[in-house]
PDB file of C-alpha atoms in Angstrom:
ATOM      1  CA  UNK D   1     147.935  36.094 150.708  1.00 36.00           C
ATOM      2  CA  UNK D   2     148.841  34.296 147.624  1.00 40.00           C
ATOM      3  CA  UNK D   3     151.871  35.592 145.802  1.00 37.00           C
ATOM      4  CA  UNK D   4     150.021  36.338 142.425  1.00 38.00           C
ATOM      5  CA  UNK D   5     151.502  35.023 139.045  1.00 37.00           C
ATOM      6  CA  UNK D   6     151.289  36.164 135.423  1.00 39.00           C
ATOM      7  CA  UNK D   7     148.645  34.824 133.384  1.00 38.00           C
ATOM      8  CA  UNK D   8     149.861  32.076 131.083  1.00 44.00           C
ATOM      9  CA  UNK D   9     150.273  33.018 127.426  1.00 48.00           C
ATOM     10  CA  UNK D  10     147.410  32.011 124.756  1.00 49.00           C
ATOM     11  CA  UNK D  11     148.977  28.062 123.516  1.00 54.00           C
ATOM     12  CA  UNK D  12     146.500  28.220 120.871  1.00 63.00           C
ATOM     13  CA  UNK D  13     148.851  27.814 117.868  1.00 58.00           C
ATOM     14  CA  UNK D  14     145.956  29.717 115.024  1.00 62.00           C
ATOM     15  CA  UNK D  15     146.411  32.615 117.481  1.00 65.00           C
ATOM     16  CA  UNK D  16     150.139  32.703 117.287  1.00 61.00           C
ATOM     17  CA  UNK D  17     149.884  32.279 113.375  1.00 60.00           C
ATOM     18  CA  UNK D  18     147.407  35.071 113.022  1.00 64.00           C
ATOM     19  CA  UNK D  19     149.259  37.609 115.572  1.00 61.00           C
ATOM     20  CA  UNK D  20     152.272  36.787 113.075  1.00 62.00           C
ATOM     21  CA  UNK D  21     150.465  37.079 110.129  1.00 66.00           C
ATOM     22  CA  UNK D  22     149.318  40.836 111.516  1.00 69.00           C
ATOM     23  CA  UNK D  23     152.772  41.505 112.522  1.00 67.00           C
ATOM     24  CA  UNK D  24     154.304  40.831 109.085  1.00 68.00           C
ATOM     25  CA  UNK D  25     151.413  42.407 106.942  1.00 68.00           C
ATOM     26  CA  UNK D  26     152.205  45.367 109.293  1.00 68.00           C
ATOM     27  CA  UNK D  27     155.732  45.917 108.035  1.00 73.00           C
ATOM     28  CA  UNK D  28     156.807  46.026 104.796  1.00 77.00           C
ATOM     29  CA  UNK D  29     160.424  44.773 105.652  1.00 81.00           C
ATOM     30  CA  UNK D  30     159.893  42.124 107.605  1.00 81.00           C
ATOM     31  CA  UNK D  31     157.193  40.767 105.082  1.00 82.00           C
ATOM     32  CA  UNK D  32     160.007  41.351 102.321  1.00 84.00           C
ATOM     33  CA  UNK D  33     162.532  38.834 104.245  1.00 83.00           C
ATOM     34  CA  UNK D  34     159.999  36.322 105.101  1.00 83.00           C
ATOM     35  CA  UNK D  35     159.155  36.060 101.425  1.00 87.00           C
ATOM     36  CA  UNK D  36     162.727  35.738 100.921  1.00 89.00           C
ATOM     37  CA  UNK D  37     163.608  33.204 103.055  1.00 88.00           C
ATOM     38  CA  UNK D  38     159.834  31.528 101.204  1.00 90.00           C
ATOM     39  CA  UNK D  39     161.504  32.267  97.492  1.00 93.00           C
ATOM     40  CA  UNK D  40     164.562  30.090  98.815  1.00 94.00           C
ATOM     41  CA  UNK D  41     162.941  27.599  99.926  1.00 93.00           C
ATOM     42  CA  UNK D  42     161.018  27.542  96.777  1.00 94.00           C
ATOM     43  CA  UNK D  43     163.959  27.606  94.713  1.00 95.00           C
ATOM     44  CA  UNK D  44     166.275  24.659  97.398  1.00 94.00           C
ATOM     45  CA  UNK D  45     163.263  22.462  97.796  1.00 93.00           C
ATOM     46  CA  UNK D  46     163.285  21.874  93.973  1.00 94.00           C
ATOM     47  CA  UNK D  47     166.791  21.690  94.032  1.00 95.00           C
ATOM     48  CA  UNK D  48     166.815  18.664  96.477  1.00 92.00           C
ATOM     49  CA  UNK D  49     164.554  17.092  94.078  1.00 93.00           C
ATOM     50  CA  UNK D  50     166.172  16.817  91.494  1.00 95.00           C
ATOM     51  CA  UNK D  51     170.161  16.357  92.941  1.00 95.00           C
ATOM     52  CA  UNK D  52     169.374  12.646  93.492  1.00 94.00           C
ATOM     53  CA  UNK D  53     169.192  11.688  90.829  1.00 94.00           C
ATOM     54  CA  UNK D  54     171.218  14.069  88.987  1.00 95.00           C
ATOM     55  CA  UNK D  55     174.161  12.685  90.558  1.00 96.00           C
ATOM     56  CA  UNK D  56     173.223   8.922  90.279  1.00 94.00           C
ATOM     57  CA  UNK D  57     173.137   9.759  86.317  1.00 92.00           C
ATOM     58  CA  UNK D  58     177.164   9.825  86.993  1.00 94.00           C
ATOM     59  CA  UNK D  59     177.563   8.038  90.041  1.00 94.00           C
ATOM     60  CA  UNK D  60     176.748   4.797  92.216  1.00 94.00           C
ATOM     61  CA  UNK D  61     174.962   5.294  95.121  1.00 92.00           C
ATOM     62  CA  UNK D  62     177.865   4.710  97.459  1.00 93.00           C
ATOM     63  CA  UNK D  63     179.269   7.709  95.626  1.00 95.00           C
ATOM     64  CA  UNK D  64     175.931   9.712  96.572  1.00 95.00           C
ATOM     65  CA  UNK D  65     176.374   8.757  99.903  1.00 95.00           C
ATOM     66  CA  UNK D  66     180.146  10.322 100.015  1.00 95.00           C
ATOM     67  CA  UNK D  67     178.816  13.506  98.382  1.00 96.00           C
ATOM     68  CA  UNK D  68     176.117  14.002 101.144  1.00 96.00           C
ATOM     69  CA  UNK D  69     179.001  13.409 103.708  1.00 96.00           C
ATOM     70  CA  UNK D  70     181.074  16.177 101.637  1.00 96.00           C
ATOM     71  CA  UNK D  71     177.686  18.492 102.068  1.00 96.00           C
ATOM     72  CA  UNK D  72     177.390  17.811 105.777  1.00 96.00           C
ATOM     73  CA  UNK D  73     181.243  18.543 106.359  1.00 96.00           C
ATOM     74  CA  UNK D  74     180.472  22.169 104.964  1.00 95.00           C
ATOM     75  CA  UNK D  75     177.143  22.422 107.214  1.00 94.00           C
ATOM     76  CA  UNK D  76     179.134  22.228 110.497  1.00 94.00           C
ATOM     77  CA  UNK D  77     181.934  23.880 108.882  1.00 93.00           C
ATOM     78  CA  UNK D  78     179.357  26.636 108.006  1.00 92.00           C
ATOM     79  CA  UNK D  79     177.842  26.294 111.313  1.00 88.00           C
ATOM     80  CA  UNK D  80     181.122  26.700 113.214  1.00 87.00           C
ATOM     81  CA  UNK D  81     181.771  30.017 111.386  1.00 86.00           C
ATOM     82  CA  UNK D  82     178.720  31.281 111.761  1.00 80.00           C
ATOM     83  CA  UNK D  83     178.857  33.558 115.270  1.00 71.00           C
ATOM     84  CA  UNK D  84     181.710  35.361 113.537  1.00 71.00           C
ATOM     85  CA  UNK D  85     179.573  36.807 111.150  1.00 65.00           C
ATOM     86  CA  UNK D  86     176.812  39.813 111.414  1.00 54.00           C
ATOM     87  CA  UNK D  87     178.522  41.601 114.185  1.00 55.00           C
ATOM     88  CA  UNK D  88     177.921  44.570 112.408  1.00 63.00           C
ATOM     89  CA  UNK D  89     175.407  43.933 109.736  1.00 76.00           C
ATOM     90  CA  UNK D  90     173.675  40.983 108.651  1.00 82.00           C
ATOM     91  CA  UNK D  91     172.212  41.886 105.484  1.00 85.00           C
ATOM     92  CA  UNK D  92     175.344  42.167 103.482  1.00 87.00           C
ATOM     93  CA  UNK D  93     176.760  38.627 104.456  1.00 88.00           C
ATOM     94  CA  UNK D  94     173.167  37.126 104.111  1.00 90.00           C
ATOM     95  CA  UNK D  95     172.844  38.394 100.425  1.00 93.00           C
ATOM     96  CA  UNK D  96     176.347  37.491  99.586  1.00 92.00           C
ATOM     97  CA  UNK D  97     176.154  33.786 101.387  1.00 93.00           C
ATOM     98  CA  UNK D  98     172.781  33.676  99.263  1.00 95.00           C
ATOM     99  CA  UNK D  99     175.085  34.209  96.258  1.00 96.00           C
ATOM    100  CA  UNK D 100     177.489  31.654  97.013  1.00 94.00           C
ATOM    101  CA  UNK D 101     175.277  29.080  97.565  1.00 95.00           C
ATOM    102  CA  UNK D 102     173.085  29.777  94.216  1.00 96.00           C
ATOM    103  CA  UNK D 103     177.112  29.988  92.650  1.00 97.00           C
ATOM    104  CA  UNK D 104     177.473  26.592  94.108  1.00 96.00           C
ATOM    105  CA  UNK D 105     174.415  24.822  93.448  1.00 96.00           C
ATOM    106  CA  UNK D 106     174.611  26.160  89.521  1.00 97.00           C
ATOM    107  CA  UNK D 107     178.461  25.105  89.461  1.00 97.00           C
ATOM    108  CA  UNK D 108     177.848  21.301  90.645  1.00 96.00           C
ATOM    109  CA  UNK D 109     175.194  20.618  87.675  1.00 95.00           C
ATOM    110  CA  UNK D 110     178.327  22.207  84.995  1.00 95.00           C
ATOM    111  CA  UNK D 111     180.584  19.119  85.152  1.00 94.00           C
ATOM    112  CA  UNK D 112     178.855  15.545  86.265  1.00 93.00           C
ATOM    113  CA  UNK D 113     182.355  15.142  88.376  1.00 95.00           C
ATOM    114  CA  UNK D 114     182.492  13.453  91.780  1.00 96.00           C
ATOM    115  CA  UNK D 115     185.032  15.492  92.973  1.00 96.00           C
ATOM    116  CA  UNK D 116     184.038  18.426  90.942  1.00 97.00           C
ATOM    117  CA  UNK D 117     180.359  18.029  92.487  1.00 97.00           C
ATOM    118  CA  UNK D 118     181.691  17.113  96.014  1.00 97.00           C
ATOM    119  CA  UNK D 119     183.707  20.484  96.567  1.00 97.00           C
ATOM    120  CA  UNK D 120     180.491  22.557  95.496  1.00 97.00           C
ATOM    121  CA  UNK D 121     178.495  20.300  97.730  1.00 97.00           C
ATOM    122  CA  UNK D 122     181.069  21.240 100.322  1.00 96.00           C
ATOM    123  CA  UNK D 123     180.401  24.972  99.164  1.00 96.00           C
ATOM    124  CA  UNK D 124     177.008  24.671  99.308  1.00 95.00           C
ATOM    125  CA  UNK D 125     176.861  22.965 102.664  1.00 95.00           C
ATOM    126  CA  UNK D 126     178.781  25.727 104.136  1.00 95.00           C
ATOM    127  CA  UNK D 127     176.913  28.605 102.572  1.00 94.00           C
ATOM    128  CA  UNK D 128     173.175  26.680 103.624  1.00 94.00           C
ATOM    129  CA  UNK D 129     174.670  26.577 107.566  1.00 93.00           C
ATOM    130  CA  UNK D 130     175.807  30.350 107.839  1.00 92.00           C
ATOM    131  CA  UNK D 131     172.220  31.977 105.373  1.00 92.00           C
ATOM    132  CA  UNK D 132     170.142  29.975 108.284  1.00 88.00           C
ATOM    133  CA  UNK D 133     172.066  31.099 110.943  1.00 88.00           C
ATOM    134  CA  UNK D 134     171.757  34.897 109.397  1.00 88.00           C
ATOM    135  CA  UNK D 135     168.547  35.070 108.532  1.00 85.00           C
ATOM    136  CA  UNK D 136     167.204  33.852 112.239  1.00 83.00           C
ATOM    137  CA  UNK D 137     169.252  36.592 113.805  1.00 84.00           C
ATOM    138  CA  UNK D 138     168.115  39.128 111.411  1.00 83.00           C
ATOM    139  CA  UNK D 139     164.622  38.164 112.362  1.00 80.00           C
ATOM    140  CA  UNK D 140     165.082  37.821 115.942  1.00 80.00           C
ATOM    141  CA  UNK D 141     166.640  41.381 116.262  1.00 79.00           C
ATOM    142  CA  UNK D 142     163.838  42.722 114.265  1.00 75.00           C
ATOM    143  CA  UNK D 143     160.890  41.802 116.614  1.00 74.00           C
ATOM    144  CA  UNK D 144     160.645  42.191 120.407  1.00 69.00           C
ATOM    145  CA  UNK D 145     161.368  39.160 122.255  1.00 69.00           C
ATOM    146  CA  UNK D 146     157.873  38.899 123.597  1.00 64.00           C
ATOM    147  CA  UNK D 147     156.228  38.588 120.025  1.00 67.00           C
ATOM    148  CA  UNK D 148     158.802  35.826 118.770  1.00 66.00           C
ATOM    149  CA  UNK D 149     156.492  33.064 118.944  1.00 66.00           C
ATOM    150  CA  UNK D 150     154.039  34.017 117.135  1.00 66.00           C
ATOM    151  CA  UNK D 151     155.917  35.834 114.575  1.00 71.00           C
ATOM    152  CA  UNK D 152     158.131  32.504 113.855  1.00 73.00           C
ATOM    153  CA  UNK D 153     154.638  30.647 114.096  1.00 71.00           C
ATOM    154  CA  UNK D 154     153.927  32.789 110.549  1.00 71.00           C
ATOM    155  CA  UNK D 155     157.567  32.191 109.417  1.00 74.00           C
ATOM    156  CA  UNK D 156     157.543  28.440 109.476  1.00 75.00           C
ATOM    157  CA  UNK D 157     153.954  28.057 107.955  1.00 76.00           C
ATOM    158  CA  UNK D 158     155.043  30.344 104.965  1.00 77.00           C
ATOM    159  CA  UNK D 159     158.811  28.478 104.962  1.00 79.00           C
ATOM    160  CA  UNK D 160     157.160  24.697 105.002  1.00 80.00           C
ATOM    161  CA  UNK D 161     154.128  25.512 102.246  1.00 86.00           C
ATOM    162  CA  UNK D 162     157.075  26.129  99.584  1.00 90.00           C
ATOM    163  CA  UNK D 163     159.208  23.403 100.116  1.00 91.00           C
ATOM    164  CA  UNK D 164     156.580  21.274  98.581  1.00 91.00           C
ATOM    165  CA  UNK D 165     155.964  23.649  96.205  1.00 93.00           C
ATOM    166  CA  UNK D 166     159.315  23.850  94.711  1.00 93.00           C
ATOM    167  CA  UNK D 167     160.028  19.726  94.712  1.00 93.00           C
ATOM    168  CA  UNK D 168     155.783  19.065  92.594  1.00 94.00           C
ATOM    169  CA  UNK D 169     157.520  21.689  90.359  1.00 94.00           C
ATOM    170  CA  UNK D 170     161.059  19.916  89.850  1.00 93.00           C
ATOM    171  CA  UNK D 171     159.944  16.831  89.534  1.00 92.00           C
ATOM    172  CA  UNK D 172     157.587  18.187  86.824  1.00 93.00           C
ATOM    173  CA  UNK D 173     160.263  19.928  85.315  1.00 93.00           C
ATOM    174  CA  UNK D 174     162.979  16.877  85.567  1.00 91.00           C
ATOM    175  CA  UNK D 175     160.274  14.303  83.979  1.00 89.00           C
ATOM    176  CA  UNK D 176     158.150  16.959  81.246  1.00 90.00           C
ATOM    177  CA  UNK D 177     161.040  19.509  80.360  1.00 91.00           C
ATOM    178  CA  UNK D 178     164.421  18.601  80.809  1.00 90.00           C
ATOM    179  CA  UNK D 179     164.397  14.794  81.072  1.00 87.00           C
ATOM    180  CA  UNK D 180     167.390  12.460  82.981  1.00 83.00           C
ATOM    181  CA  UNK D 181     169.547  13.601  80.387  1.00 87.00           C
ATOM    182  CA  UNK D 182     169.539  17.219  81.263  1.00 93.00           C
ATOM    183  CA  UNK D 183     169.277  17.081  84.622  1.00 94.00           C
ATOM    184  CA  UNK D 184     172.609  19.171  85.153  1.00 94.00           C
ATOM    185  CA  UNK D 185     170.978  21.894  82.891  1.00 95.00           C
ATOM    186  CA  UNK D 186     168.131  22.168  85.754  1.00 96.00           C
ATOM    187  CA  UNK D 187     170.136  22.066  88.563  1.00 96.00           C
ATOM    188  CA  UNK D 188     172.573  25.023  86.857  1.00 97.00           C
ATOM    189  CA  UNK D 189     169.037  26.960  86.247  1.00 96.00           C
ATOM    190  CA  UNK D 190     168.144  26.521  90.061  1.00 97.00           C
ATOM    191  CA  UNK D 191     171.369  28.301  90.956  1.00 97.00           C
ATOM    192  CA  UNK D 192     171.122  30.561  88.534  1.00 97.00           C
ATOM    193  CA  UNK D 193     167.782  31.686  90.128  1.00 97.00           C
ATOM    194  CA  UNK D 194     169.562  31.575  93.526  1.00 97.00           C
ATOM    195  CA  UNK D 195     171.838  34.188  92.371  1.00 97.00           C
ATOM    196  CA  UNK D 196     169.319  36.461  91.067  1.00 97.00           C
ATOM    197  CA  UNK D 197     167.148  36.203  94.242  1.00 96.00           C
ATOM    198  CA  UNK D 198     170.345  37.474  95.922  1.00 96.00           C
ATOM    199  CA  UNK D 199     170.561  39.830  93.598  1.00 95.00           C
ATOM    200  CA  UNK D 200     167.028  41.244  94.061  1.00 94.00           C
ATOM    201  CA  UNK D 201     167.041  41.077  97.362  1.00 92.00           C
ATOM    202  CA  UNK D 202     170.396  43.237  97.232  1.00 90.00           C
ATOM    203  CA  UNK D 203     168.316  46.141  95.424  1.00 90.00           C
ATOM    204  CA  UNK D 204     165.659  46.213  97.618  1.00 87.00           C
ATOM    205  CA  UNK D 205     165.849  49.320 100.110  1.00 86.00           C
ATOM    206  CA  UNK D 206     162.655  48.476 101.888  1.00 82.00           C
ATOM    207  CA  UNK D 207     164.408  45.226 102.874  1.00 83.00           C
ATOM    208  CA  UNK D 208     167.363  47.053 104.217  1.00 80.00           C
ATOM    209  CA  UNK D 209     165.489  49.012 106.540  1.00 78.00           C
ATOM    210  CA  UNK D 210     165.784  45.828 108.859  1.00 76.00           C
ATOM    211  CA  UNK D 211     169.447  46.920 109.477  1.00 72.00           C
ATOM    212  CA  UNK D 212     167.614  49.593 112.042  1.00 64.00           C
ATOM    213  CA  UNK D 213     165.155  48.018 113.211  1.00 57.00           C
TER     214      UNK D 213
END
């Protein structure tokens, strides 16, 4: 007799998006942090836009290269830290590291500084590591292990549509609105809006239900 064997999971990759798709329209919460984590990238996607540039109004571009150095320091710095965190909750320190980095990003477009811009680059770097970190924990403790793939199948089509999104609607707003002149006045309005998502998101109880999931 053969020894008998499990039969292999559906690889179609529309089946995994649409068992996601049911699995997030099915709960409220989860639904609530995917569009979240969409609103962010919304909001960051724009904000890479338009940082560029922003910084060679001030700067050379061997100055932008030190700044992106400065921002990478605070990703592994931010990715180092970031088992010690959620051990009890996750929410709270997602929310609040959402709030830093919108604090950050509206900070570095106040004073056109290198080394005013470098240390909330730093800042921002940091907060960016540990809010990805979060969030994929949150959303892997909220769903059985056996429906991950499809449900992160869902979250990545959702997460990659507004990244585009957000940078037509920068660069719109750098070239129509604001102009190369302003560009710090966009970049504090992007973290502004950062801050407020955290905000929301803070006041949302249906959100918080994750926490006992």
């Amino acid at each position: 007799m053969g020894v008998p064997v499990e039969a292999p999971a559906d690889p179609s990759l529309l089946r995994q998006l649409a068992g996601g798709l049911r699995e997030l329209l099915a709960r409220r919460e989860l639904l609530l942090l995917v569009l979240l984590g969409a609103a962010f990238n919304l909001l960051y996607g724009g904000y890479a836009v338009v940082a560029q540039p922003y910084v060679l109004s001030f700067a050379d571009e061997g100055t932008l290269g030190g700044l992106y150095g400065a921002f990478a320091v605070g990703l592994l710095a931010g990715g180092a830290a970031s088992g010690r965190l959620g051990a009890r909750g996750l929410l709270w320190p997602m929310v609040g590291v959402l709030a830093l980095l919108g604090s950050a990003t509206a900070a570095s477009g106040l004073l056109p500084s290198v080394p005013w811009v470098a240390g909330c680059w730093l800042a921002a770097g940091f907060g960016l590591a540990l809010l990805g970190s979060l969030s994929t924990t949150l959303l892997q403790r909220s769903t059985p292990a056996e429906r991950h793939g499809r449900l992160f199948a869902a979250v990545q089509l959702l997460a990659w549509c507004a990244i585009p999104i957000g940078q037509i609607g920068a660069g719109w707003l750098s070239d129509r609105v604001f102009g190369l002149d302003r560009l710090g006045a966009l970049v504090c309005a992007i973290g502004v809006a950062l801050v407020v998502l955290a905000a929301l998101a803070s006041r949302t109880p249906a959100l918080w239900r994750l926490e006992a999931a």
